[in-house]
CSV table of C-alpha atoms in Angstrom, one decimal:
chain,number,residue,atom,x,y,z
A,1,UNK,CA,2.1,8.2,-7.8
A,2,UNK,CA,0.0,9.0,-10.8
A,3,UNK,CA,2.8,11.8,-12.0
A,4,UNK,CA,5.6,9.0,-12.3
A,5,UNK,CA,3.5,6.8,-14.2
A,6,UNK,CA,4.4,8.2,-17.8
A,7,UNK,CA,8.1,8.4,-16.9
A,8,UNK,CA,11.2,6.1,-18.5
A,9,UNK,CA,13.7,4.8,-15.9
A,10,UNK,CA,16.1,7.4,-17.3
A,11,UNK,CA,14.0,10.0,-15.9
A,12,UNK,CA,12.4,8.4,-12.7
A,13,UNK,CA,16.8,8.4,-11.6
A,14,UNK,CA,17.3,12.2,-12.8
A,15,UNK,CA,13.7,13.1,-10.8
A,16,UNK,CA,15.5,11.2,-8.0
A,17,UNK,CA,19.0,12.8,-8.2
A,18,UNK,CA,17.5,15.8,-8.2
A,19,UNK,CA,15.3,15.7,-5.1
A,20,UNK,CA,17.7,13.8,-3.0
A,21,UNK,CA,19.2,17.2,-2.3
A,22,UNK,CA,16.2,17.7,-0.2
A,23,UNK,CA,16.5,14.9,1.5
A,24,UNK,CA,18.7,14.0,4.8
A,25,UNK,CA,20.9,11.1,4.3
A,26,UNK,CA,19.2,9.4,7.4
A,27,UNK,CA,15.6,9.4,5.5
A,28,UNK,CA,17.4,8.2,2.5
A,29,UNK,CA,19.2,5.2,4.1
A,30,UNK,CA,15.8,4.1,6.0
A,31,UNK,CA,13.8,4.2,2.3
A,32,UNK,CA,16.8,1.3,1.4
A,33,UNK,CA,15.9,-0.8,4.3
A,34,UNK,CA,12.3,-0.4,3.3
A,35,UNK,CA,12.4,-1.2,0.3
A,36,UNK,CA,14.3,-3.9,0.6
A,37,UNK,CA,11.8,-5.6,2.9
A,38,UNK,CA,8.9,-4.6,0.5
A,39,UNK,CA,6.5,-6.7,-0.8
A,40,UNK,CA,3.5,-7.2,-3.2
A,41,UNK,CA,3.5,-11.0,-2.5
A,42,UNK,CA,0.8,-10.3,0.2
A,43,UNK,CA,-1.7,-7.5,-0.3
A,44,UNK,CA,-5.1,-6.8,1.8
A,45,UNK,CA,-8.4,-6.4,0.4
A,46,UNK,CA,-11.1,-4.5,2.8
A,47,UNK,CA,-14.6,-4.3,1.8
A,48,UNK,CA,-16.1,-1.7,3.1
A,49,UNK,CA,-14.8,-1.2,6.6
A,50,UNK,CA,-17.0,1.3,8.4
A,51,UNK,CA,-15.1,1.8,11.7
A,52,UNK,CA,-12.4,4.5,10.4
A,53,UNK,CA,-10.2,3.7,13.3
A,54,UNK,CA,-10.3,0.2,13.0
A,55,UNK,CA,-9.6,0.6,8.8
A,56,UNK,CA,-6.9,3.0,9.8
A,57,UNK,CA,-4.9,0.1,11.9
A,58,UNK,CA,-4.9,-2.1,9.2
A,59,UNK,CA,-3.3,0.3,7.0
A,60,UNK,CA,-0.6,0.9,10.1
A,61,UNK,CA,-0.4,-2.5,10.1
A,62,UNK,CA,0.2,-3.4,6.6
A,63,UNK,CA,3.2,-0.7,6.3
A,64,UNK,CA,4.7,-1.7,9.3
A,65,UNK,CA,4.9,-5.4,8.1
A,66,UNK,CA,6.1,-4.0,4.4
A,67,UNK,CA,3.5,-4.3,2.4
A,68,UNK,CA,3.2,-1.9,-0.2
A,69,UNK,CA,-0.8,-2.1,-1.8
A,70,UNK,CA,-3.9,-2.2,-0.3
A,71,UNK,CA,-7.3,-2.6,-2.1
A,72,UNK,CA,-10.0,-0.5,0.0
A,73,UNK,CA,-13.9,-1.5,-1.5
A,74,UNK,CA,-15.7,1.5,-0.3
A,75,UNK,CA,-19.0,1.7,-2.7
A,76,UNK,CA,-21.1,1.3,0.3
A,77,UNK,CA,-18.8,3.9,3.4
A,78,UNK,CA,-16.3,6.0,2.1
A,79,UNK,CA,-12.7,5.5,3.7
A,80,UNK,CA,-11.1,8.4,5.4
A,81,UNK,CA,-7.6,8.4,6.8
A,82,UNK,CA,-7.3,9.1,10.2
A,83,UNK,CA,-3.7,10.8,10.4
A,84,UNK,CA,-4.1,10.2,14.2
A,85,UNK,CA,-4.1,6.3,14.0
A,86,UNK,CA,-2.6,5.5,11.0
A,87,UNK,CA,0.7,7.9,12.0
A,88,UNK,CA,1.7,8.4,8.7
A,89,UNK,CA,1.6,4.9,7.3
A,90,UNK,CA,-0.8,5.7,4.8
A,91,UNK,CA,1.6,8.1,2.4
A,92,UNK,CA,3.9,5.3,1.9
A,93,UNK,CA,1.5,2.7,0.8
A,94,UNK,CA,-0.4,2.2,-2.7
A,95,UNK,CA,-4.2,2.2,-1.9
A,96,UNK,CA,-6.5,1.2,-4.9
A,97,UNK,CA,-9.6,2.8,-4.3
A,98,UNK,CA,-12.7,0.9,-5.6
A,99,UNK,CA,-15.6,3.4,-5.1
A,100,UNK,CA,-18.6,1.9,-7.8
A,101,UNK,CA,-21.3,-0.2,-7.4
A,102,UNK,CA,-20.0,-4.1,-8.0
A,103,UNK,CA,-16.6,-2.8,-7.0
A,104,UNK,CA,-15.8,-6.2,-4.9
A,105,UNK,CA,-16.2,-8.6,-8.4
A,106,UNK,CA,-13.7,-5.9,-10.1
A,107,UNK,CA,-11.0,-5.7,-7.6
A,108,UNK,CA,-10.9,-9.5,-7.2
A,109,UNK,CA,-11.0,-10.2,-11.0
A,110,UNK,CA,-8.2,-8.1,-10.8
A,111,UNK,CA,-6.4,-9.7,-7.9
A,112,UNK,CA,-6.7,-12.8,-9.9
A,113,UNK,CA,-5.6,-11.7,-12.8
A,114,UNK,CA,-2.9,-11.1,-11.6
A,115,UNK,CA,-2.2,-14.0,-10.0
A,116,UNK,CA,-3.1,-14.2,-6.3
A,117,UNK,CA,-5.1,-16.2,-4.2
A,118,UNK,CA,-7.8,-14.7,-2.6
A,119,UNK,CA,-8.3,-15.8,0.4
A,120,UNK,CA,-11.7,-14.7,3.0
A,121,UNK,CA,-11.1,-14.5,6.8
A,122,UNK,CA,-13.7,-16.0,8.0
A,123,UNK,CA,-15.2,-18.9,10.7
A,124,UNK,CA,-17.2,-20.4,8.5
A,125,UNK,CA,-17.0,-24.1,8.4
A,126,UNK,CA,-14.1,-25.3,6.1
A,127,UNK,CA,-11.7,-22.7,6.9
A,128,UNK,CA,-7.7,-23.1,7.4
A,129,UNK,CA,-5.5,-22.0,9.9
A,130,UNK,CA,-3.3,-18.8,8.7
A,131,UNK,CA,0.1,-21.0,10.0
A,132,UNK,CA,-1.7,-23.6,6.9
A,133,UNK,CA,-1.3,-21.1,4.0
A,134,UNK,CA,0.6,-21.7,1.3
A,135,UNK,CA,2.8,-18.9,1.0
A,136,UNK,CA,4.2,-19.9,-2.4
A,137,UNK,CA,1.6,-18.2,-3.9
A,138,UNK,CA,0.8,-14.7,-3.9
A,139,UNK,CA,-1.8,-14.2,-1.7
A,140,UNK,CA,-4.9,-11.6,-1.2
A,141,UNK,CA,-6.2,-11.3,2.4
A,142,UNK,CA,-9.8,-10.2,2.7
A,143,UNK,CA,-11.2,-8.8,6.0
A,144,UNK,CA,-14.8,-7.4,6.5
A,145,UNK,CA,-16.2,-5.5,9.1
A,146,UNK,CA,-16.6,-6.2,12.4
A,147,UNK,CA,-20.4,-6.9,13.0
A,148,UNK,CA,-20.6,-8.8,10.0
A,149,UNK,CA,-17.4,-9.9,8.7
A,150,UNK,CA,-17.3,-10.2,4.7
A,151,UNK,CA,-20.5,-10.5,2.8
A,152,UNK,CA,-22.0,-13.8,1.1
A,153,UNK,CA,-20.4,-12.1,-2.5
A,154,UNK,CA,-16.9,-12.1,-0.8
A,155,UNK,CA,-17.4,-15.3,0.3
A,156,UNK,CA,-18.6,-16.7,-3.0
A,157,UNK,CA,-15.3,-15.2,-4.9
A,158,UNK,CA,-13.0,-16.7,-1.9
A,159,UNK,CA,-10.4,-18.9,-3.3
A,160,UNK,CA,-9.7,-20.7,0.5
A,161,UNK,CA,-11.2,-19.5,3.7
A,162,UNK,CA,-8.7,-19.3,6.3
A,163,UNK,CA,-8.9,-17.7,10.2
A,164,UNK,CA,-6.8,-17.5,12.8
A,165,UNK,CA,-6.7,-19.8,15.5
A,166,UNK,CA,-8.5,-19.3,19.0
A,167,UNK,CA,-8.9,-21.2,22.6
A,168,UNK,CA,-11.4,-18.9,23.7
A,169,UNK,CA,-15.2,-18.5,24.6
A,170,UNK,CA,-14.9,-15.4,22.3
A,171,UNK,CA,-14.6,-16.7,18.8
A,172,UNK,CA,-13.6,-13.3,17.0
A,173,UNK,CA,-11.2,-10.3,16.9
A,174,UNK,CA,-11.4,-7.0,17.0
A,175,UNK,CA,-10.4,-6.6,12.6
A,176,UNK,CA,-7.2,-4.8,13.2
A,177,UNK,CA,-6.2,-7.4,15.5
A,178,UNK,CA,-6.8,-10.0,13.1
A,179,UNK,CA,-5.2,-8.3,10.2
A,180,UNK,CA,-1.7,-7.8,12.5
A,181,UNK,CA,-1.7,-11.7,13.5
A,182,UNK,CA,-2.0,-12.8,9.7
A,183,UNK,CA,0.5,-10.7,8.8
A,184,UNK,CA,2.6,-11.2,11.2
A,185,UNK,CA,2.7,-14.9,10.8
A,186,UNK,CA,2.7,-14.7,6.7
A,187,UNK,CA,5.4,-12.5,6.3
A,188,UNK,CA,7.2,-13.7,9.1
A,189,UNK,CA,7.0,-17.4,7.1
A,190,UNK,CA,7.6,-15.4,3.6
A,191,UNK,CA,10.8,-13.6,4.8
A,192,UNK,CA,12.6,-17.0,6.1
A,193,UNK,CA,11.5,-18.9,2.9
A,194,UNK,CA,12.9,-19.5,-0.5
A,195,UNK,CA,9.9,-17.7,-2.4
A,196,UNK,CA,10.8,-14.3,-4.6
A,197,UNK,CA,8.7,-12.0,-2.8
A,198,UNK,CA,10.7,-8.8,-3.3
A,199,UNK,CA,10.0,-5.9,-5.7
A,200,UNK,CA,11.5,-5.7,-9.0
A,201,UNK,CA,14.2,-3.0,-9.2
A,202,UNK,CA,11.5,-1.0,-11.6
A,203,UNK,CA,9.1,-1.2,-8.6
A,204,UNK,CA,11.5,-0.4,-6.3
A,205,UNK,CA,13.0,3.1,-8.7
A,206,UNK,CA,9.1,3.8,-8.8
A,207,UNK,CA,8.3,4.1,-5.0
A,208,UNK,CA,11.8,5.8,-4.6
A,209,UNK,CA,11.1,8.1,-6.9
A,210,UNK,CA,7.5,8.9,-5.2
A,211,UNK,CA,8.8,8.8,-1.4
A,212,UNK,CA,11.4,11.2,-2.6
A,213,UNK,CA,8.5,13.6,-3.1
A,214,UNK,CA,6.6,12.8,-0.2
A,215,UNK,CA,9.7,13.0,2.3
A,216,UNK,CA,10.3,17.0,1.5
A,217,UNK,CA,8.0,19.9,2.4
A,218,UNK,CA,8.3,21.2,-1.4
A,219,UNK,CA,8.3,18.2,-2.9
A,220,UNK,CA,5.6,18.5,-5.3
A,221,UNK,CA,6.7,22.0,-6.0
A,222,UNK,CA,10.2,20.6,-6.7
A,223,UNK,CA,8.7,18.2,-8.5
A,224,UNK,CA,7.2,20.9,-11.5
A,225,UNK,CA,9.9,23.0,-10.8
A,226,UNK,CA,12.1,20.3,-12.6
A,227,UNK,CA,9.4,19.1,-15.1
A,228,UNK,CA,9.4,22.5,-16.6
A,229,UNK,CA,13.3,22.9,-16.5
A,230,UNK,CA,13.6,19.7,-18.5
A,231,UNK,CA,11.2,20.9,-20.7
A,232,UNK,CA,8.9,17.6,-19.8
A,233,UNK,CA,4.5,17.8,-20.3
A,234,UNK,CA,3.6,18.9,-16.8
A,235,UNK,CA,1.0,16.4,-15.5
A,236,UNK,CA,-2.5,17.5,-14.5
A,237,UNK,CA,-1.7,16.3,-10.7
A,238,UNK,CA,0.6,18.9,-10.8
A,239,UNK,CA,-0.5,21.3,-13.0
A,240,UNK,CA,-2.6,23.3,-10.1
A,241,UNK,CA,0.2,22.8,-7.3
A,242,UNK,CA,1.5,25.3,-5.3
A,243,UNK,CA,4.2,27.2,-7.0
A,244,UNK,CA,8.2,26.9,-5.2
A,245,UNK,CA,8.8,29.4,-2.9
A,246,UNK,CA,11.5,32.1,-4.3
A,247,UNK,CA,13.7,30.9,-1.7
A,248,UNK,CA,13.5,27.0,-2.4
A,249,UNK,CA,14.0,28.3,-5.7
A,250,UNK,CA,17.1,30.6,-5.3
A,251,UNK,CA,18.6,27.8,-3.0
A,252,UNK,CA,18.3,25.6,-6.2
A,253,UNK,CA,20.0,28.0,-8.8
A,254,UNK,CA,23.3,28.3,-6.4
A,255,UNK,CA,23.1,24.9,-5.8
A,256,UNK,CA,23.0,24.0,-9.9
Protein backbone atom coordinates (compact mmCIF):
# COMPACT_ATOMS: atom_id res chain seq x y z
CA UNK A 1 0.00 0.00 0.00
CA UNK A 2 1.06 3.47 -0.93
CA UNK A 3 0.67 4.67 2.98
CA UNK A 4 3.50 2.06 4.04
CA UNK A 5 5.72 3.13 1.53
CA UNK A 6 7.52 5.97 3.55
CA UNK A 7 7.67 3.86 6.67
CA UNK A 8 11.19 2.27 8.49
CA UNK A 9 10.87 -1.35 9.58
CA UNK A 10 10.65 -0.05 13.10
CA UNK A 11 7.41 1.40 12.35
CA UNK A 12 5.88 -1.10 9.72
CA UNK A 13 6.26 -3.75 13.28
CA UNK A 14 4.66 -1.06 15.78
CA UNK A 15 1.77 -0.38 12.77
CA UNK A 16 1.53 -4.24 12.89
CA UNK A 17 1.55 -4.76 16.77
CA UNK A 18 -0.96 -2.45 16.99
CA UNK A 19 -3.52 -3.71 14.55
CA UNK A 20 -3.08 -7.27 15.33
CA UNK A 21 -5.54 -6.56 18.11
CA UNK A 22 -8.04 -6.40 15.51
CA UNK A 23 -7.24 -9.27 14.11
CA UNK A 24 -8.37 -13.05 14.95
CA UNK A 25 -5.52 -15.34 15.59
CA UNK A 26 -6.96 -17.65 12.79
CA UNK A 27 -6.55 -14.78 10.00
CA UNK A 28 -3.24 -14.12 11.44
CA UNK A 29 -1.81 -17.66 11.20
CA UNK A 30 -3.34 -18.09 7.50
CA UNK A 31 -1.31 -14.59 6.41
CA UNK A 32 1.98 -16.85 7.72
CA UNK A 33 1.21 -19.65 5.42
CA UNK A 34 0.72 -17.08 2.73
CA UNK A 35 3.36 -15.52 2.92
CA UNK A 36 5.43 -18.07 3.14
CA UNK A 37 4.34 -19.43 -0.21
CA UNK A 38 4.63 -15.96 -1.81
CA UNK A 39 6.29 -15.12 -4.73
CA UNK A 40 7.58 -12.39 -7.16
CA UNK A 41 9.62 -14.89 -9.10
CA UNK A 42 6.64 -15.23 -11.46
CA UNK A 43 4.47 -12.21 -12.22
CA UNK A 44 1.61 -11.81 -15.13
CA UNK A 45 1.49 -9.11 -17.51
CA UNK A 46 -2.14 -8.49 -19.21
CA UNK A 47 -2.50 -6.10 -22.00
CA UNK A 48 -5.53 -5.00 -22.24
CA UNK A 49 -7.92 -7.77 -21.41
CA UNK A 50 -11.38 -6.64 -22.36
CA UNK A 51 -13.59 -9.52 -21.08
CA UNK A 52 -13.80 -8.26 -17.23
CA UNK A 53 -14.72 -11.77 -16.22
CA UNK A 54 -12.16 -13.42 -17.89
CA UNK A 55 -9.39 -10.61 -16.49
CA UNK A 56 -10.94 -11.19 -13.11
CA UNK A 57 -10.00 -15.18 -13.17
CA UNK A 58 -6.60 -14.50 -13.86
CA UNK A 59 -6.29 -12.37 -10.92
CA UNK A 60 -8.19 -15.36 -8.77
CA UNK A 61 -5.80 -17.38 -10.31
CA UNK A 62 -2.63 -15.63 -9.67
CA UNK A 63 -3.48 -15.33 -5.73
CA UNK A 64 -4.49 -18.65 -5.46
CA UNK A 65 -1.13 -20.00 -6.85
CA UNK A 66 0.81 -17.07 -4.59
CA UNK A 67 1.70 -14.73 -6.66
CA UNK A 68 1.83 -11.38 -5.27
CA UNK A 69 2.06 -8.54 -8.51
CA UNK A 70 0.31 -8.31 -11.43
CA UNK A 71 0.88 -5.74 -14.29
CA UNK A 72 -2.60 -4.81 -15.92
CA UNK A 73 -1.91 -2.62 -19.49
CA UNK A 74 -5.19 -0.97 -19.75
CA UNK A 75 -4.51 2.27 -22.15
CA UNK A 76 -6.86 0.93 -24.55
CA UNK A 77 -10.25 -0.87 -21.85
CA UNK A 78 -10.02 0.09 -18.45
CA UNK A 79 -9.86 -2.90 -15.91
CA UNK A 80 -12.62 -3.28 -13.35
CA UNK A 81 -12.72 -5.77 -10.58
CA UNK A 82 -15.48 -7.97 -10.52
CA UNK A 83 -15.83 -8.73 -6.70
CA UNK A 84 -18.15 -11.57 -7.87
CA UNK A 85 -15.40 -13.58 -9.79
CA UNK A 86 -12.40 -12.57 -8.46
CA UNK A 87 -13.85 -13.45 -4.61
CA UNK A 88 -11.68 -11.30 -2.94
CA UNK A 89 -8.37 -12.22 -4.56
CA UNK A 90 -7.79 -8.92 -5.77
CA UNK A 91 -7.14 -7.03 -2.11
CA UNK A 92 -4.31 -9.22 -1.44
CA UNK A 93 -2.41 -8.83 -4.68
CA UNK A 94 -0.08 -5.75 -5.98
CA UNK A 95 -1.70 -4.62 -9.29
CA UNK A 96 0.53 -2.08 -11.30
CA UNK A 97 -1.78 -0.21 -13.32
CA UNK A 98 -0.33 1.08 -16.58
CA UNK A 99 -3.15 3.38 -18.04
CA UNK A 100 -1.09 5.82 -20.87
CA UNK A 101 -0.51 5.57 -24.22
CA UNK A 102 2.82 3.29 -24.97
CA UNK A 103 2.10 1.71 -21.59
CA UNK A 104 3.18 -1.99 -22.86
CA UNK A 105 7.11 -0.63 -23.89
CA UNK A 106 7.07 0.89 -20.12
CA UNK A 107 5.87 -1.90 -18.11
CA UNK A 108 8.20 -4.42 -19.91
CA UNK A 109 11.28 -2.05 -19.77
CA UNK A 110 10.48 -2.30 -16.33
CA UNK A 111 9.99 -5.99 -16.04
CA UNK A 112 13.40 -6.14 -17.54
CA UNK A 113 14.93 -4.07 -15.55
CA UNK A 114 14.39 -5.69 -13.15
CA UNK A 115 15.41 -8.78 -14.27
CA UNK A 116 12.69 -11.07 -15.73
CA UNK A 117 12.12 -12.79 -18.77
CA UNK A 118 9.33 -11.83 -20.50
CA UNK A 119 7.79 -14.36 -22.00
CA UNK A 120 4.47 -14.08 -24.83
CA UNK A 121 1.77 -16.87 -24.80
CA UNK A 122 1.32 -17.42 -27.93
CA UNK A 123 1.05 -20.17 -31.06
CA UNK A 124 3.04 -18.57 -33.21
CA UNK A 125 5.71 -20.68 -34.80
CA UNK A 126 8.87 -21.02 -32.53
CA UNK A 127 7.14 -21.20 -29.33
CA UNK A 128 8.11 -23.61 -26.20
CA UNK A 129 6.17 -25.73 -24.18
CA UNK A 130 5.38 -24.10 -20.57
CA UNK A 131 6.83 -27.68 -18.95
CA UNK A 132 10.27 -26.22 -21.22
CA UNK A 133 10.70 -22.92 -19.20
CA UNK A 134 13.47 -22.21 -17.46
CA UNK A 135 12.31 -21.46 -14.16
CA UNK A 136 15.71 -20.23 -12.89
CA UNK A 137 15.00 -17.08 -14.05
CA UNK A 138 12.37 -14.81 -12.99
CA UNK A 139 9.86 -14.90 -15.28
CA UNK A 140 6.96 -12.46 -16.80
CA UNK A 141 3.93 -14.23 -18.30
CA UNK A 142 2.08 -12.24 -20.90
CA UNK A 143 -1.48 -13.09 -21.96
CA UNK A 144 -3.75 -11.07 -24.47
CA UNK A 145 -7.17 -11.24 -25.19
CA UNK A 146 -9.07 -13.79 -26.35
CA UNK A 147 -10.00 -12.88 -30.05
CA UNK A 148 -6.61 -11.71 -30.70
CA UNK A 149 -4.18 -12.81 -28.24
CA UNK A 150 -1.26 -10.23 -27.70
CA UNK A 151 -0.52 -7.64 -30.26
CA UNK A 152 2.51 -7.54 -32.90
CA UNK A 153 4.29 -4.87 -30.07
CA UNK A 154 3.96 -7.58 -27.41
CA UNK A 155 5.30 -9.96 -29.54
CA UNK A 156 8.19 -7.86 -30.78
CA UNK A 157 9.30 -7.17 -26.89
CA UNK A 158 8.83 -11.14 -26.06
CA UNK A 159 12.01 -12.54 -24.74
CA UNK A 160 10.71 -16.47 -25.59
CA UNK A 161 7.26 -17.38 -26.86
CA UNK A 162 6.03 -20.21 -25.01
CA UNK A 163 2.18 -22.05 -25.07
CA UNK A 164 0.79 -24.68 -23.60
CA UNK A 165 0.48 -27.85 -25.07
CA UNK A 166 -2.74 -29.30 -26.88
CA UNK A 167 -4.06 -32.61 -28.77
CA UNK A 168 -7.04 -31.02 -29.98
CA UNK A 169 -8.86 -29.70 -33.10
CA UNK A 170 -9.30 -26.59 -31.06
CA UNK A 171 -5.88 -24.99 -30.80
CA UNK A 172 -6.73 -22.21 -28.02
CA UNK A 173 -8.01 -21.60 -24.51
CA UNK A 174 -10.34 -19.75 -23.07
CA UNK A 175 -7.34 -16.90 -21.27
CA UNK A 176 -8.15 -17.80 -17.78
CA UNK A 177 -7.77 -21.26 -18.51
CA UNK A 178 -4.49 -20.77 -20.00
CA UNK A 179 -3.24 -18.50 -17.26
CA UNK A 180 -4.21 -21.37 -14.41
CA UNK A 181 -2.26 -24.23 -16.47
CA UNK A 182 1.03 -22.02 -16.68
CA UNK A 183 0.85 -21.39 -13.38
CA UNK A 184 0.06 -24.29 -12.15
CA UNK A 185 2.87 -26.05 -13.86
CA UNK A 186 5.55 -23.16 -13.05
CA UNK A 187 5.02 -22.81 -9.65
CA UNK A 188 4.37 -26.29 -9.11
CA UNK A 189 8.17 -26.77 -10.79
CA UNK A 190 9.37 -23.51 -8.70
CA UNK A 191 8.19 -24.78 -5.27
CA UNK A 192 9.98 -28.36 -5.64
CA UNK A 193 13.25 -26.67 -7.02
CA UNK A 194 16.39 -25.31 -5.52
CA UNK A 195 15.76 -21.61 -6.88
CA UNK A 196 15.23 -18.57 -4.09
CA UNK A 197 11.88 -17.62 -5.05
CA UNK A 198 10.54 -16.45 -1.75
CA UNK A 199 10.04 -12.81 -0.54
CA UNK A 200 12.57 -11.07 1.39
CA UNK A 201 11.57 -10.58 5.06
CA UNK A 202 11.18 -6.62 4.11
CA UNK A 203 8.73 -7.77 1.47
CA UNK A 204 7.17 -10.00 3.61
CA UNK A 205 6.88 -7.07 7.00
CA UNK A 206 5.39 -4.84 3.98
CA UNK A 207 2.38 -7.03 2.77
CA UNK A 208 1.87 -7.89 6.58
CA UNK A 209 1.73 -4.67 7.50
CA UNK A 210 -0.84 -3.83 4.51
CA UNK A 211 -3.15 -7.21 4.99
CA UNK A 212 -3.24 -6.10 8.60
CA UNK A 213 -5.24 -3.16 7.39
CA UNK A 214 -7.23 -4.81 4.88
CA UNK A 215 -8.30 -7.87 7.21
CA UNK A 216 -10.34 -5.32 9.80
CA UNK A 217 -13.46 -3.32 9.07
CA UNK A 218 -11.61 -0.03 10.65
CA UNK A 219 -8.56 -0.70 9.37
CA UNK A 220 -7.80 2.39 7.58
CA UNK A 221 -9.33 4.32 10.33
CA UNK A 222 -7.10 2.44 12.81
CA UNK A 223 -4.56 3.07 10.63
CA UNK A 224 -4.68 7.31 11.20
CA UNK A 225 -5.86 6.82 14.35
CA UNK A 226 -2.31 5.57 15.26
CA UNK A 227 -0.40 7.87 12.77
CA UNK A 228 -1.65 10.85 14.62
CA UNK A 229 -0.98 9.27 18.14
CA UNK A 230 2.62 8.73 17.16
CA UNK A 231 2.72 12.04 16.04
CA UNK A 232 3.68 10.56 12.34
CA UNK A 233 2.80 13.05 8.77
CA UNK A 234 -0.61 11.55 8.00
CA UNK A 235 -0.45 10.38 4.28
CA UNK A 236 -2.75 11.91 1.64
CA UNK A 237 -4.40 8.24 1.13
CA UNK A 238 -5.49 8.71 4.40
CA UNK A 239 -5.89 12.06 5.06
CA UNK A 240 -9.76 12.11 3.73
CA UNK A 241 -10.69 8.56 5.45
CA UNK A 242 -13.37 7.97 7.42
CA UNK A 243 -12.88 9.00 10.97
CA UNK A 244 -12.84 5.75 13.93
CA UNK A 245 -15.99 5.32 15.33
CA UNK A 246 -16.12 6.57 19.20
CA UNK A 247 -16.58 3.12 20.05
CA UNK A 248 -13.44 1.47 18.11
CA UNK A 249 -11.90 4.30 19.69
CA UNK A 250 -12.98 3.89 23.44
CA UNK A 251 -12.29 0.11 22.90
CA UNK A 252 -8.67 1.25 22.07
CA UNK A 253 -8.14 3.63 25.14
CA UNK A 254 -9.13 0.65 27.75
CA UNK A 255 -7.24 -1.57 25.81
CA UNK A 256 -3.91 0.81 26.01
Amino acid sequence: MDILNALTTTQKQQLIAYLQEHVTDHKQRLMDEVLAARTRHITVVLENIFQPNNANAVLRSCECFGLQDVHIIEDLYEFRIKRDVVRGGAKWLTLHHYQEKGSLRHCVNQLKQAGYVIAATTLRPGAVSIRDLDIGQKIALCFGTERDGLTEEAHELADIFVKVPMNGFTQSFNISVSAALCLYELTGRLRQSQVNWQLTEAEQLALRAGWMIKSTKYGRPLTRHFFEKQGWPIPEELAWDEILPERVLRDREEQE
